[in-house]
mmCIF file of C-alpha atoms in Angstrom:
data_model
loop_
_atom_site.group_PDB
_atom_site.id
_atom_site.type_symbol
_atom_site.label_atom_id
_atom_site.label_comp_id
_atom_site.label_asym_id
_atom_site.label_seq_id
_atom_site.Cartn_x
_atom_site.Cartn_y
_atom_site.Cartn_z
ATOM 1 C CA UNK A 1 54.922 14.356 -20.608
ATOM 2 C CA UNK A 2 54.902 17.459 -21.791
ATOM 3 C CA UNK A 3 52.843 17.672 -24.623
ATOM 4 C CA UNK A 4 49.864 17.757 -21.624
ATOM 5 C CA UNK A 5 48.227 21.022 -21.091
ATOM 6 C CA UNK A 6 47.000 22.542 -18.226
ATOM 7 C CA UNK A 7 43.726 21.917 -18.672
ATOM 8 C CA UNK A 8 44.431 18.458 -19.328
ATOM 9 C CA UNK A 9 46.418 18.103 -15.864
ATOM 10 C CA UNK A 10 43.553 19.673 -13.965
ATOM 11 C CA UNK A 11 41.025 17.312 -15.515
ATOM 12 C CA UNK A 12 43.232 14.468 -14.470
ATOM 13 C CA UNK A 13 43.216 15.449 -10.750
ATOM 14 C CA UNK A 14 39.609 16.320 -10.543
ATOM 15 C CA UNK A 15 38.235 13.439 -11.889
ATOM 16 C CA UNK A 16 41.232 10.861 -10.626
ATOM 17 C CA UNK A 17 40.708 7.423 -10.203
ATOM 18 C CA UNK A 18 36.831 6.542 -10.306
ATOM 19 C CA UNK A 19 36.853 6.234 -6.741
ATOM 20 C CA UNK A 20 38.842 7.119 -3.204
ATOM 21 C CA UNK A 21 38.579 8.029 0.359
ATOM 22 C CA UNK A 22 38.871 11.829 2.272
ATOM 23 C CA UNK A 23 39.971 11.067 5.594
ATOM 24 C CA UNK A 24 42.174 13.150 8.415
ATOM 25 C CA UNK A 25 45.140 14.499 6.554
ATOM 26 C CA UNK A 26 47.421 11.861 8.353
ATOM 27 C CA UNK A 27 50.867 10.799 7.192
ATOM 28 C CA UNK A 28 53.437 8.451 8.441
ATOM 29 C CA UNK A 29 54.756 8.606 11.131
ATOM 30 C CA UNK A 30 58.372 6.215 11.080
ATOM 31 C CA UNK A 31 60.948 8.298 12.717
ATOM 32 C CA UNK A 32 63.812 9.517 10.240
ATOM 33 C CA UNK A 33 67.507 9.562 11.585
ATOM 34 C CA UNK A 34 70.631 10.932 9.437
ATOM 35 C CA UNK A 35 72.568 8.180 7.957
ATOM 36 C CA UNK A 36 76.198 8.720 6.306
ATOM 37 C CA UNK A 37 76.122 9.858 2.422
ATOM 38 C CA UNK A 38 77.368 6.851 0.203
ATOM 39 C CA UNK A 39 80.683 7.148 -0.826
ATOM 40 C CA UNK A 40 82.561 6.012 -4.098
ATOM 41 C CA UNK A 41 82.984 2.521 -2.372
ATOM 42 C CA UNK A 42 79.532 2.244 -1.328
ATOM 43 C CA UNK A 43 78.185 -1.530 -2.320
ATOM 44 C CA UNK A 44 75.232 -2.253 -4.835
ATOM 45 C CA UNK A 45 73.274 -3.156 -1.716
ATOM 46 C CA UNK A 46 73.616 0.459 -0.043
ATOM 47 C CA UNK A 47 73.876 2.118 -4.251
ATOM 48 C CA UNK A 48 71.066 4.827 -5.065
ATOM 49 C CA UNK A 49 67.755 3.906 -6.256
ATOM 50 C CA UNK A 50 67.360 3.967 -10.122
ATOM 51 C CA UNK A 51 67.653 7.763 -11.816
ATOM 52 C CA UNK A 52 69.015 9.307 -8.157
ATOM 53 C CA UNK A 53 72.201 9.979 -7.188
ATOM 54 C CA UNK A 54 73.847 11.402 -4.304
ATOM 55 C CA UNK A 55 73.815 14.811 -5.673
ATOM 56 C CA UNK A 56 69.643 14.661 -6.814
ATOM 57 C CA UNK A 57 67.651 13.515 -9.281
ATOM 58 C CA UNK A 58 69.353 12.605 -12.580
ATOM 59 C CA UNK A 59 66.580 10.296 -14.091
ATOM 60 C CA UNK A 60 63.184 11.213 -13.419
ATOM 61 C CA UNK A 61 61.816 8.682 -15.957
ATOM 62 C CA UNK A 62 64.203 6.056 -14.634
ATOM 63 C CA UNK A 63 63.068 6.760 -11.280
ATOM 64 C CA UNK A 64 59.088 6.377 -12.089
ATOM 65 C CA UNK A 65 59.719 3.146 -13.989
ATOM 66 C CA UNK A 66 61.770 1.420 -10.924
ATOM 67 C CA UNK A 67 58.696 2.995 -9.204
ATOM 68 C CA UNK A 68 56.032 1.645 -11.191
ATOM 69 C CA UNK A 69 57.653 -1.869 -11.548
ATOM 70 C CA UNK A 70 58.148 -2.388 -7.653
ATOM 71 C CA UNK A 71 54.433 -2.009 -7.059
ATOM 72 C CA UNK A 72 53.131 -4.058 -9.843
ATOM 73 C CA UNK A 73 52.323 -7.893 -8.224
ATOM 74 C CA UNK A 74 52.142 -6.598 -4.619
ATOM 75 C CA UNK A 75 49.582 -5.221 -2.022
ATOM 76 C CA UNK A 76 49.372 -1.254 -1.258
ATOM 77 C CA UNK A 77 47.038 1.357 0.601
ATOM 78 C CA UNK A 78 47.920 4.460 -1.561
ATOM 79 C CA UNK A 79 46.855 7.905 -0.247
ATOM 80 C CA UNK A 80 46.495 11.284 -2.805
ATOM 81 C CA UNK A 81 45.695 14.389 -1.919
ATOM 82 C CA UNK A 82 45.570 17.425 -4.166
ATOM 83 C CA UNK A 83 44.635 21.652 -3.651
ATOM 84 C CA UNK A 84 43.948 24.433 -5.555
ATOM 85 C CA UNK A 85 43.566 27.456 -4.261
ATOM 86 C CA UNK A 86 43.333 31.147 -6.047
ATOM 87 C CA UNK A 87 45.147 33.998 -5.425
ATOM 88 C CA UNK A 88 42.701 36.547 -6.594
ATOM 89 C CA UNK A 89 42.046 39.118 -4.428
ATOM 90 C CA UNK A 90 38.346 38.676 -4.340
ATOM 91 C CA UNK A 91 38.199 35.192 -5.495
ATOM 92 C CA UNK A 92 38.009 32.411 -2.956
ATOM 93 C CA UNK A 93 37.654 29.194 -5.369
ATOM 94 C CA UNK A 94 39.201 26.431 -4.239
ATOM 95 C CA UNK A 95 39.487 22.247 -5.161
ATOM 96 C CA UNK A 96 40.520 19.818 -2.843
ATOM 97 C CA UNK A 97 40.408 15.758 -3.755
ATOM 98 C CA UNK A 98 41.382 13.271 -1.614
ATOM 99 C CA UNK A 99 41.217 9.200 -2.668
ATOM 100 C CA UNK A 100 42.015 6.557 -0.630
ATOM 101 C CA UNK A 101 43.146 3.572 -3.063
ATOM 102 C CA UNK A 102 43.908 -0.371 -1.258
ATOM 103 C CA UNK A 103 44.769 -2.573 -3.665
ATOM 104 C CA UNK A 104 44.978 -6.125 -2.758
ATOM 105 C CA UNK A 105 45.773 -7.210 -6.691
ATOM 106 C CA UNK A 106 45.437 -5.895 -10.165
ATOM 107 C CA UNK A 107 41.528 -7.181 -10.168
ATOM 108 C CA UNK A 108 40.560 -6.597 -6.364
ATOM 109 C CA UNK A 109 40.930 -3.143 -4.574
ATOM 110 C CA UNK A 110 39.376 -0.501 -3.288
ATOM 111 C CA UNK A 111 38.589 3.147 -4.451
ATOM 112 C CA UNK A 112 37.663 5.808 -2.035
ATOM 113 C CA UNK A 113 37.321 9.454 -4.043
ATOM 114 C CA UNK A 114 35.777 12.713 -2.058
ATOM 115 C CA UNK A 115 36.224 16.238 -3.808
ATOM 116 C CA UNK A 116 35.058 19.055 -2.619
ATOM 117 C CA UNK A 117 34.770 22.795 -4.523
ATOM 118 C CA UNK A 118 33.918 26.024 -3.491
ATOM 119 C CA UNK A 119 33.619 29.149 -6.004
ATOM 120 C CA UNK A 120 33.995 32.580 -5.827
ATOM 121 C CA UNK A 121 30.557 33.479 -4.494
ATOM 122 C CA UNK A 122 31.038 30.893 -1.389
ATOM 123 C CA UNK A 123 28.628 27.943 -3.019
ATOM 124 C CA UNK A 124 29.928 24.530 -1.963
ATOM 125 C CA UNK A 125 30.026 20.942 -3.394
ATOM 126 C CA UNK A 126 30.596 17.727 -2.340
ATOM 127 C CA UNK A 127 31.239 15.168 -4.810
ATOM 128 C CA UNK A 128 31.712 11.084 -3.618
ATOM 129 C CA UNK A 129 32.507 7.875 -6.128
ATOM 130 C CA UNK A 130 33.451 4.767 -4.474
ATOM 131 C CA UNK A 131 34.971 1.638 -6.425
ATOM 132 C CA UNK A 132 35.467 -2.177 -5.459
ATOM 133 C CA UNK A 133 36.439 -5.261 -7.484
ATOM 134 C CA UNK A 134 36.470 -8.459 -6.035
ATOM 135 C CA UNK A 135 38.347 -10.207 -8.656
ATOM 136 C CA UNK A 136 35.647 -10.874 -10.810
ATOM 137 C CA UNK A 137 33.121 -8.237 -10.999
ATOM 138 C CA UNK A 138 33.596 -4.580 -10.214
ATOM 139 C CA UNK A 139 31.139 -2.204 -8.145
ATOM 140 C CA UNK A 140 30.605 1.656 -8.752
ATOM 141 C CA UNK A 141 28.852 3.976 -6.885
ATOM 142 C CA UNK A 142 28.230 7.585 -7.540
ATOM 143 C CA UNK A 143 27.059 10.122 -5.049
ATOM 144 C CA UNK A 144 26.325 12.993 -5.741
ATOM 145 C CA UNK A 145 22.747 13.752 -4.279
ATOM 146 C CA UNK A 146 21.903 10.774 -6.019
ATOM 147 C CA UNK A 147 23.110 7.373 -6.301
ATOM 148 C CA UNK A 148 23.861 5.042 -9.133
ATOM 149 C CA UNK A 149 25.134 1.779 -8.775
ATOM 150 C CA UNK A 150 26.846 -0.547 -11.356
ATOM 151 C CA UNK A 151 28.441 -3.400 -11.575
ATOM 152 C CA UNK A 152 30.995 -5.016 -14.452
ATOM 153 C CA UNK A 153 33.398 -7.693 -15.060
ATOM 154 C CA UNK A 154 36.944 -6.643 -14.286
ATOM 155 C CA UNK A 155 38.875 -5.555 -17.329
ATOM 156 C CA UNK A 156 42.235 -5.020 -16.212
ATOM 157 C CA UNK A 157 45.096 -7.620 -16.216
ATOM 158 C CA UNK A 158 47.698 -4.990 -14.670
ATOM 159 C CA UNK A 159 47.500 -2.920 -11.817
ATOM 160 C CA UNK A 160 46.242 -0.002 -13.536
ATOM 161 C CA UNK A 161 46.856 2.330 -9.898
ATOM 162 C CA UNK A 162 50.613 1.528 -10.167
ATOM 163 C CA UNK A 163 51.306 3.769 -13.039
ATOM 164 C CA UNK A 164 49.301 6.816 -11.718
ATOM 165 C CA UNK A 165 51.747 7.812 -9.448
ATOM 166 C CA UNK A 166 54.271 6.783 -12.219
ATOM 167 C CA UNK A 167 52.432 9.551 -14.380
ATOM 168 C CA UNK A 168 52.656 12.473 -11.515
ATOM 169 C CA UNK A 169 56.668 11.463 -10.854
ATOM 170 C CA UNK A 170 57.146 12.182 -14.435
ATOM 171 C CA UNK A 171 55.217 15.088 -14.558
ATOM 172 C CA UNK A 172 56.222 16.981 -11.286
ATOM 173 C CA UNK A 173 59.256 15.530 -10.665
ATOM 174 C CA UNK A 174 61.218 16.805 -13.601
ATOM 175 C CA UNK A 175 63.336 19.948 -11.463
ATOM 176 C CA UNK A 176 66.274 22.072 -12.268
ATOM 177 C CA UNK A 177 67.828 21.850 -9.266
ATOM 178 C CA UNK A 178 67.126 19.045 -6.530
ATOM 179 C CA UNK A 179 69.755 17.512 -3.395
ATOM 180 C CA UNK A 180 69.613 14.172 -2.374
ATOM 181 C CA UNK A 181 70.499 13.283 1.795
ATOM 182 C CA UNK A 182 70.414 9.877 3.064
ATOM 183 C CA UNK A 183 68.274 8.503 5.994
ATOM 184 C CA UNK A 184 67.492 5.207 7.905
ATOM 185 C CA UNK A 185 63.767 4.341 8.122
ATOM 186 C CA UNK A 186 63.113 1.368 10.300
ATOM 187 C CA UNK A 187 66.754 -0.100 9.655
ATOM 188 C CA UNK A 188 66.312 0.625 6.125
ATOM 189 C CA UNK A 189 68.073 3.214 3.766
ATOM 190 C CA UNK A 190 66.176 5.818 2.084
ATOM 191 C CA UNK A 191 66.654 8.585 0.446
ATOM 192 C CA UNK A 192 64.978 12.140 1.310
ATOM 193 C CA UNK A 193 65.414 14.138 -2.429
ATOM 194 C CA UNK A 194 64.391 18.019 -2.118
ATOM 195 C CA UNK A 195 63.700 20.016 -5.878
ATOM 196 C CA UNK A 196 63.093 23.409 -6.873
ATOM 197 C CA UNK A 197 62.541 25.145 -10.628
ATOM 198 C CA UNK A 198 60.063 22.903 -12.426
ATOM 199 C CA UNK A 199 58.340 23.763 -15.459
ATOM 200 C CA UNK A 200 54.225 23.396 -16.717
ATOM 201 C CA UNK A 201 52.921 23.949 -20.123
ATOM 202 C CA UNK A 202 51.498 27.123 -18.670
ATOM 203 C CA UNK A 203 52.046 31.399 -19.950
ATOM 204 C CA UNK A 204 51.529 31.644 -16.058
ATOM 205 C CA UNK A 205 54.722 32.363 -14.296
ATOM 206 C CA UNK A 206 55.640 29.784 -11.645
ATOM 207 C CA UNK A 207 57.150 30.607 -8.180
ATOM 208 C CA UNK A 208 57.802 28.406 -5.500
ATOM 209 C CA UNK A 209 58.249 25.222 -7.215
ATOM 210 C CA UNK A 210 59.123 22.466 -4.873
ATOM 211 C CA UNK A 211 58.754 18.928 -4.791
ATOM 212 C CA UNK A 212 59.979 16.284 -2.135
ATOM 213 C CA UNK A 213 60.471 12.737 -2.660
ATOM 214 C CA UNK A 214 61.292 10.142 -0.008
ATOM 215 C CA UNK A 215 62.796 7.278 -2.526
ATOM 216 C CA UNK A 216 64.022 3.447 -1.087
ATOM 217 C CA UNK A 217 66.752 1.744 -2.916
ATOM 218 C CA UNK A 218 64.998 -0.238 -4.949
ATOM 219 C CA UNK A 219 63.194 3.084 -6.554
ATOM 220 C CA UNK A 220 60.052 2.959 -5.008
ATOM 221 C CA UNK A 221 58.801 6.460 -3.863
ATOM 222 C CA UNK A 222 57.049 6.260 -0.631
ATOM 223 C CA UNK A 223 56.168 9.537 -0.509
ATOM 224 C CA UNK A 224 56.064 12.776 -2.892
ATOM 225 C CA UNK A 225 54.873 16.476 -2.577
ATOM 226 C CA UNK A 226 54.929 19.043 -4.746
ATOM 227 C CA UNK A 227 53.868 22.399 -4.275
ATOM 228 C CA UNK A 228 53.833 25.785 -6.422
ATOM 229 C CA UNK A 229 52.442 29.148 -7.323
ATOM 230 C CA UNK A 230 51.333 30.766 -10.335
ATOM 231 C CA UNK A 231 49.747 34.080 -10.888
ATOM 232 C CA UNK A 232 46.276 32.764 -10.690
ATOM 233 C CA UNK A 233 46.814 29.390 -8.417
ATOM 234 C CA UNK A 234 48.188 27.894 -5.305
ATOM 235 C CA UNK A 235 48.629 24.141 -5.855
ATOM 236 C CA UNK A 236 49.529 21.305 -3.669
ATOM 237 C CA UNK A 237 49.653 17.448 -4.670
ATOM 238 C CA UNK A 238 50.979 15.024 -3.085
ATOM 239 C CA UNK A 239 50.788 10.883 -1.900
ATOM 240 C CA UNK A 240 52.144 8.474 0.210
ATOM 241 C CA UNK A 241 51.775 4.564 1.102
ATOM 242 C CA UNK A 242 50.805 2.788 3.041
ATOM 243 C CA UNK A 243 51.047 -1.506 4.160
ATOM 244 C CA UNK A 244 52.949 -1.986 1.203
ATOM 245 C CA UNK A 245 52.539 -6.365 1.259
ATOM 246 C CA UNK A 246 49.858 -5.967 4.070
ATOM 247 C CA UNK A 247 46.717 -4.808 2.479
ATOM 248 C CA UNK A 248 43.934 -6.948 2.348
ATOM 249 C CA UNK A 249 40.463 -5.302 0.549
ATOM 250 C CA UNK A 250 37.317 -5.355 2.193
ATOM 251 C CA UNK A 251 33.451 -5.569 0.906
ATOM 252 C CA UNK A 252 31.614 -2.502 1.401
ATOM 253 C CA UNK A 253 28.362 -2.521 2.938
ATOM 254 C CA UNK A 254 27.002 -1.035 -0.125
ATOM 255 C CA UNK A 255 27.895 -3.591 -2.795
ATOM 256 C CA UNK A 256 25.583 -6.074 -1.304
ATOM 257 C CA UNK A 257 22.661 -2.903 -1.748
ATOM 258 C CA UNK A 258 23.819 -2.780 -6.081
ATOM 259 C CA UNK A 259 21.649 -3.258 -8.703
ATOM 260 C CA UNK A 260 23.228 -4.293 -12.035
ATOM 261 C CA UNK A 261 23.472 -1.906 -14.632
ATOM 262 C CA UNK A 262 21.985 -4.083 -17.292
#
């Protein structure tokens, strides 16, 4: 991954998805209590997910496959959220995106996408795409002081939202140092992995690297954060999910307002 540039990454987050949701900056909520380290003897049932280990992250790639492969053929509300601030002294730019992504199967879900941007002279803009596939056809709708509606047949045989968290494990995730501890969520084991010292294909230096990753044993990543400095940027991304079985997708009111395309 990283033969990406900079540019490239930032492109990725700011137009993300085709669609998504802002809402309150919630997260879960499950209560997290300490649960005994494996040991040696520990059974395959209790093992560490694919690419961790007791100590941290060995296998980042390991870890986003396991990852990518759990969600593929099952239901999901996946939230992303992503900043970028600047550190200039008299600059006060700033991007924040935040998509809102329930996927009922690889040809019906949901696509919320809000960003918002603010440059250094205090103008503001609001950006808003929604998405929604039914199984057959898919909707789009753009808003951006206008609105354009489409609509398609669905092209994708694969769940094409499971491997873009896949893509942001592999990029972020890759740390120098990380530490794994083990927690119950719900009766379940997970494991809570903390990282510092990861790299960019940037000539900015970075500071402050950190990512956090909240992993189950089967190597799906609930949750992940990862936050660092440069000399120009603050930047914050992370998701989490949501009903992972449970989600069902619902019309929007605005499909039944489209127009074809053509």
């Amino acid at each position: 991954m990283r033969w990406l540039s900079t540019v490239a990454i930032a492109a990725l987050f700011l137009t993300a998805g085709c669609n998504a949701f802002v809402g309150a900056d919630t997260t879960e909520r499950e209560t997290l209590t300490p649960a005994p380290v494996p040991t040696a003897t520990a059974t395959a049932a209790t093992a560490a997910p694919p690419g961790v280990t007791t100590d941290g992250l060995d296998n980042v790639a390991l870890l986003s496959a396991a990852h990518r492969q759990r969600l593929n053929g099952t239901s999901y509300t996946l939230h992303e959220r992503y900043a970028q601030y600047s550190t200039g002294r008299n600059d006060t730019s700033s991007v924040r995106r935040a998509e809102t992504v329930t996927v009922e199967s690889a040809t019906r879900y949901r696509d919320e996408l809000t960003r918002v941007s603010t440059d250094a002279n205090g103008s503001f803009a609001r950006y808003e795409q929604s998405t929604y596939a039914d199984g057959t056809r898919w909707y789009e709708r753009r808003d951006n002081g206008t609105v354009e509606r489409q609509r398609g047949a669905v092209r994708f045989g694969r769940d094409k939202y499971a491997y873009r968290t896949a893509f942001y494990l592999n990029r972020y995730a890759v740390v120098g140092r990380s530490s794994t501890s083990v927690t119950t969520r719900n009766g379940t084991r997970v494991y809570r992995v903390r990282g510092s010292g990861g790299e960019l294909p940037t000539t900015e230096r970075l500071t402050a690297y950190r990512v956090e990753l909240l992993v189950e044993p089967d190597g799906f990543v609930r949750r992940f954060s990862v936050r660092y400095r440069s000399e120009a940027h603050v930047v914050r991304y992370r998701f989490w999910y949501e009903h992972v079985g449970e989600s069902a997708v619902t019309r929007p009111a605005w499909v039944n307002e489209s127009t074809p395309a053509g």
